[in-house]
Amino acid sequence: MKSIAIIYGSSTEHTKNAAEKIAARLTDYNPSLSDIYNGDEEPFLSNEVLILGVSTWGVQDLQDDWNDFFPKLEKLDLSGKTVALFGMGDASIYPSSFVDAMGILYEIVSRKGATIIGQVSPDGYDFEYSRALVDGRFVGLPLDDDTEPELTDERIAAWVEILKPHL
Ligand SMILES: Cc1cc2nc3c(=O)[nH]c(=O)nc-3n(C[C@H](O)[C@H](O)[C@H](O)COP(=O)(O)O)c2cc1C
């Protein structure tokens, strides 16, 4: 069993709530749970698996707390780390940039050498464009607590099962 850190950035607690739900489904694995707002690099260094959550607030940008952490992230060597991503967005009001920040985070952690797990089919999502869509698959789990909150729990449950063989 590998050591797991769940790390999220969240402005209005939607991503935070999702992170807590993911943690609750992984209690057997004893993951740590932390808010990137704290600026703490330690969970990145001391865990083999990183489950990273980010919400999208506009095109091109990471969520504010991830943005503040960016200089530290840039200095981390993530080679040998396994990374799973989840992204909170709103496909109804922002269909042309749905969960873009998850795509931005993917680009950074891939460049830093991480192995990405937990890609998700876009089937069942109604959007026009997403930077998080790579080779026809989402790079992680998109969630939309604004438009379809009733789907969040089942999406998380299915996704966690995809992750488990890697943990
Ligand atoms: C000003 C503003 C801009 C947003 N831009 C996007 C966007 O480009 N793409 C998207 O998918 N969601 C966008 N959203 C929706 C948020 O990502 C969504 O409300 C999310 O649940 C917030 O999560 P958080 O509370 O964890 O920060 C935006 C919301 C606001 C208020």
Short mmCIF file of C-alpha atoms and ligand atoms in Angstrom, two decimals:
data_model
loop_
_atom_site.label_atom_id
_atom_site.label_comp_id
_atom_site.label_asym_id
_atom_site.label_seq_id
_atom_site.Cartn_x
_atom_site.Cartn_y
_atom_site.Cartn_z
CA MET A 1 0.00 0.00 0.00
CA LYS A 2 1.35 3.39 -0.99
CA SER A 3 1.31 6.64 1.00
CA ILE A 4 -1.32 9.02 -0.32
CA ALA A 5 -1.80 12.77 -0.02
CA ILE A 6 -4.99 14.50 -1.13
CA ILE A 7 -4.23 18.16 -1.75
CA TYR A 8 -6.83 20.66 -2.93
CA GLY A 9 -7.30 24.34 -3.67
CA SER A 10 -10.82 25.66 -3.20
CA SER A 11 -12.32 29.14 -3.10
CA THR A 12 -15.92 28.40 -2.13
CA GLU A 13 -15.43 24.90 -0.66
CA HIS A 14 -16.78 22.82 -3.54
CA THR A 15 -13.40 21.26 -4.27
CA LYS A 16 -12.77 20.95 -0.55
CA ASN A 17 -16.02 18.99 -0.14
CA ALA A 18 -15.07 16.72 -3.03
CA ALA A 19 -11.62 16.15 -1.50
CA GLU A 20 -13.25 15.11 1.77
CA LYS A 21 -15.55 12.71 -0.09
CA ILE A 22 -12.57 11.16 -1.88
CA ALA A 23 -10.73 10.84 1.44
CA ALA A 24 -13.77 9.17 3.00
CA ARG A 25 -13.72 6.51 0.28
CA LEU A 26 -10.02 5.86 0.82
CA THR A 27 -9.94 5.52 4.62
CA ASP A 28 -8.39 2.05 4.32
CA TYR A 29 -5.40 3.75 2.70
CA ASN A 30 -5.11 6.40 5.43
CA PRO A 31 -4.56 9.40 3.13
CA SER A 32 -3.52 12.80 4.40
CA LEU A 33 -5.77 15.71 3.40
CA SER A 34 -4.48 19.25 3.01
CA ASP A 35 -5.41 22.64 1.61
CA ILE A 36 -2.81 24.10 -0.77
CA TYR A 37 -3.65 27.45 0.84
CA ASN A 38 -1.21 26.41 3.60
CA GLY A 39 1.63 26.47 1.07
CA ASP A 40 3.06 23.23 2.45
CA GLU A 41 5.38 21.26 0.17
CA GLU A 42 5.83 18.41 2.64
CA PRO A 43 2.89 16.27 1.42
CA PHE A 44 4.35 16.37 -2.10
CA LEU A 45 7.72 15.17 -0.82
CA SER A 46 6.66 12.47 1.63
CA ASN A 47 3.94 10.65 -0.34
CA GLU A 48 4.11 8.33 -3.33
CA VAL A 49 0.61 9.09 -4.63
CA LEU A 50 -0.74 12.64 -4.91
CA ILE A 51 -4.44 13.24 -5.52
CA LEU A 52 -4.69 16.89 -6.56
CA GLY A 53 -7.91 18.90 -6.75
CA VAL A 54 -8.40 22.29 -8.36
CA SER A 55 -11.36 24.46 -9.33
CA THR A 56 -11.45 26.70 -12.40
CA TRP A 57 -11.87 30.46 -12.08
CA GLY A 58 -11.47 31.83 -15.56
CA VAL A 59 -9.52 30.80 -18.61
CA GLN A 60 -5.72 30.44 -18.31
CA ASP A 61 -5.63 30.62 -14.52
CA LEU A 62 -5.21 28.16 -11.71
CA GLN A 63 -7.40 28.60 -8.63
CA ASP A 64 -5.88 31.41 -6.49
CA ASP A 65 -4.23 29.23 -3.84
CA TRP A 66 -2.71 26.92 -6.46
CA ASN A 67 -1.52 30.04 -8.25
CA ASP A 68 0.20 31.26 -5.06
CA PHE A 69 1.83 27.84 -4.66
CA PHE A 70 2.99 27.77 -8.28
CA PRO A 71 6.61 28.95 -7.65
CA LYS A 72 7.07 26.11 -5.14
CA LEU A 73 5.41 23.61 -7.48
CA GLU A 74 7.79 24.64 -10.22
CA LYS A 75 10.75 23.65 -8.02
CA LEU A 76 9.43 20.20 -7.09
CA ASP A 77 10.74 17.07 -8.76
CA LEU A 78 7.73 14.79 -9.21
CA SER A 79 9.51 11.99 -11.04
CA GLY A 80 8.51 8.67 -9.50
CA LYS A 81 5.28 10.18 -8.13
CA THR A 82 1.88 8.94 -9.19
CA VAL A 83 -0.66 11.75 -9.61
CA ALA A 84 -4.45 11.66 -9.95
CA LEU A 85 -6.31 14.88 -10.69
CA PHE A 86 -9.84 16.05 -10.03
CA GLY A 87 -11.30 19.35 -11.18
CA MET A 88 -14.35 21.33 -10.12
CA GLY A 89 -16.09 23.51 -12.70
CA ASP A 90 -19.38 24.62 -14.18
CA ALA A 91 -20.18 23.26 -17.64
CA SER A 92 -23.42 25.20 -17.87
CA ILE A 93 -22.10 28.76 -17.51
CA TYR A 94 -18.53 28.02 -18.68
CA PRO A 95 -18.90 25.34 -21.38
CA SER A 96 -15.92 26.67 -23.35
CA SER A 97 -13.44 26.40 -20.49
CA PHE A 98 -14.87 23.53 -18.50
CA VAL A 99 -12.44 22.47 -15.73
CA ASP A 100 -9.58 24.13 -17.61
CA ALA A 101 -7.51 24.45 -14.44
CA MET A 102 -7.32 20.67 -14.17
CA GLY A 103 -5.72 20.74 -17.63
CA ILE A 104 -3.26 23.42 -16.54
CA LEU A 105 -2.31 21.45 -13.44
CA TYR A 106 -1.93 18.33 -15.60
CA GLU A 107 0.47 20.14 -17.90
CA ILE A 108 2.62 21.25 -14.94
CA VAL A 109 2.79 17.94 -13.07
CA SER A 110 3.42 16.01 -16.31
CA ARG A 111 6.32 18.31 -17.08
CA LYS A 112 7.65 17.69 -13.56
CA GLY A 113 7.84 13.97 -14.32
CA ALA A 114 4.75 12.54 -12.60
CA THR A 115 2.85 9.52 -13.91
CA ILE A 116 -0.81 10.43 -14.30
CA ILE A 117 -3.59 7.98 -13.46
CA GLY A 118 -7.38 8.29 -13.31
CA GLN A 119 -8.25 9.55 -16.80
CA VAL A 120 -12.00 9.75 -17.46
CA SER A 121 -14.18 9.43 -20.58
CA PRO A 122 -16.01 12.64 -21.56
CA ASP A 123 -19.21 10.63 -22.10
CA GLY A 124 -21.97 12.04 -19.90
CA TYR A 125 -20.49 15.54 -19.71
CA ASP A 126 -22.14 18.37 -21.68
CA PHE A 127 -19.48 20.96 -22.59
CA GLU A 128 -17.86 22.56 -25.66
CA TYR A 129 -14.17 22.77 -24.88
CA SER A 130 -11.87 21.82 -22.04
CA ARG A 131 -8.12 22.21 -21.71
CA ALA A 132 -8.35 19.12 -19.50
CA LEU A 133 -9.34 16.97 -22.48
CA VAL A 134 -6.23 15.31 -23.91
CA ASP A 135 -6.36 12.66 -26.64
CA GLY A 136 -10.12 12.39 -26.21
CA ARG A 137 -10.04 11.75 -22.46
CA PHE A 138 -10.20 14.00 -19.43
CA VAL A 139 -6.85 13.96 -17.66
CA GLY A 140 -8.69 13.41 -14.36
CA LEU A 141 -12.15 13.53 -12.85
CA PRO A 142 -14.33 16.53 -13.76
CA LEU A 143 -16.96 17.47 -11.18
CA ASP A 144 -19.67 20.11 -11.44
CA ASP A 145 -21.31 21.00 -8.15
CA ASP A 146 -23.00 24.04 -9.72
CA THR A 147 -24.97 22.31 -12.46
CA GLU A 148 -25.15 18.64 -11.54
CA PRO A 149 -24.26 18.19 -7.86
CA GLU A 150 -26.39 15.06 -7.72
CA LEU A 151 -23.78 13.29 -9.89
CA THR A 152 -20.77 14.14 -7.74
CA ASP A 153 -21.00 11.25 -5.29
CA GLU A 154 -21.41 8.58 -7.95
CA ARG A 155 -18.68 10.09 -10.11
CA ILE A 156 -16.30 10.07 -7.14
CA ALA A 157 -17.26 6.51 -6.20
CA ALA A 158 -16.57 5.23 -9.72
CA TRP A 159 -13.32 7.17 -10.01
CA VAL A 160 -11.92 5.95 -6.72
CA GLU A 161 -12.41 2.37 -7.92
CA ILE A 162 -10.35 3.24 -11.03
CA LEU A 163 -7.57 4.53 -8.77
CA LYS A 164 -7.48 1.64 -6.31
CA PRO A 165 -5.45 -0.82 -8.43
CA HIS A 166 -2.69 1.82 -8.52
CA LEU A 167 -2.67 2.47 -4.77
C1 LIG B 1 -15.95 34.21 -11.87
C2 LIG B 1 -16.05 32.72 -12.08
C3 LIG B 1 -15.37 32.14 -13.13
C4 LIG B 1 -15.46 30.76 -13.36
N1 LIG B 1 -14.82 30.22 -14.44
C5 LIG B 1 -15.00 28.91 -14.70
C6 LIG B 1 -14.43 28.34 -15.89
O1 LIG B 1 -13.77 29.01 -16.70
N2 LIG B 1 -14.62 27.01 -16.11
C7 LIG B 1 -15.33 26.21 -15.25
O2 LIG B 1 -15.46 25.03 -15.51
N3 LIG B 1 -15.88 26.74 -14.12
C8 LIG B 1 -15.73 28.05 -13.84
N4 LIG B 1 -16.30 28.59 -12.72
C9 LIG B 1 -17.08 27.72 -11.81
C10 LIG B 1 -16.27 27.27 -10.58
O3 LIG B 1 -15.15 26.51 -10.94
C11 LIG B 1 -17.19 26.43 -9.70
O4 LIG B 1 -18.15 27.27 -9.09
C12 LIG B 1 -16.47 25.59 -8.66
O5 LIG B 1 -17.44 24.76 -8.03
C13 LIG B 1 -15.78 26.40 -7.59
O6 LIG B 1 -15.09 25.49 -6.77
P1 LIG B 1 -14.40 25.93 -5.40
O7 LIG B 1 -15.49 26.39 -4.50
O8 LIG B 1 -13.74 24.70 -4.88
O9 LIG B 1 -13.39 26.98 -5.72
C14 LIG B 1 -16.22 29.95 -12.47
C15 LIG B 1 -16.92 30.56 -11.41
C16 LIG B 1 -16.85 31.92 -11.23
C17 LIG B 1 -17.64 32.53 -10.10
#
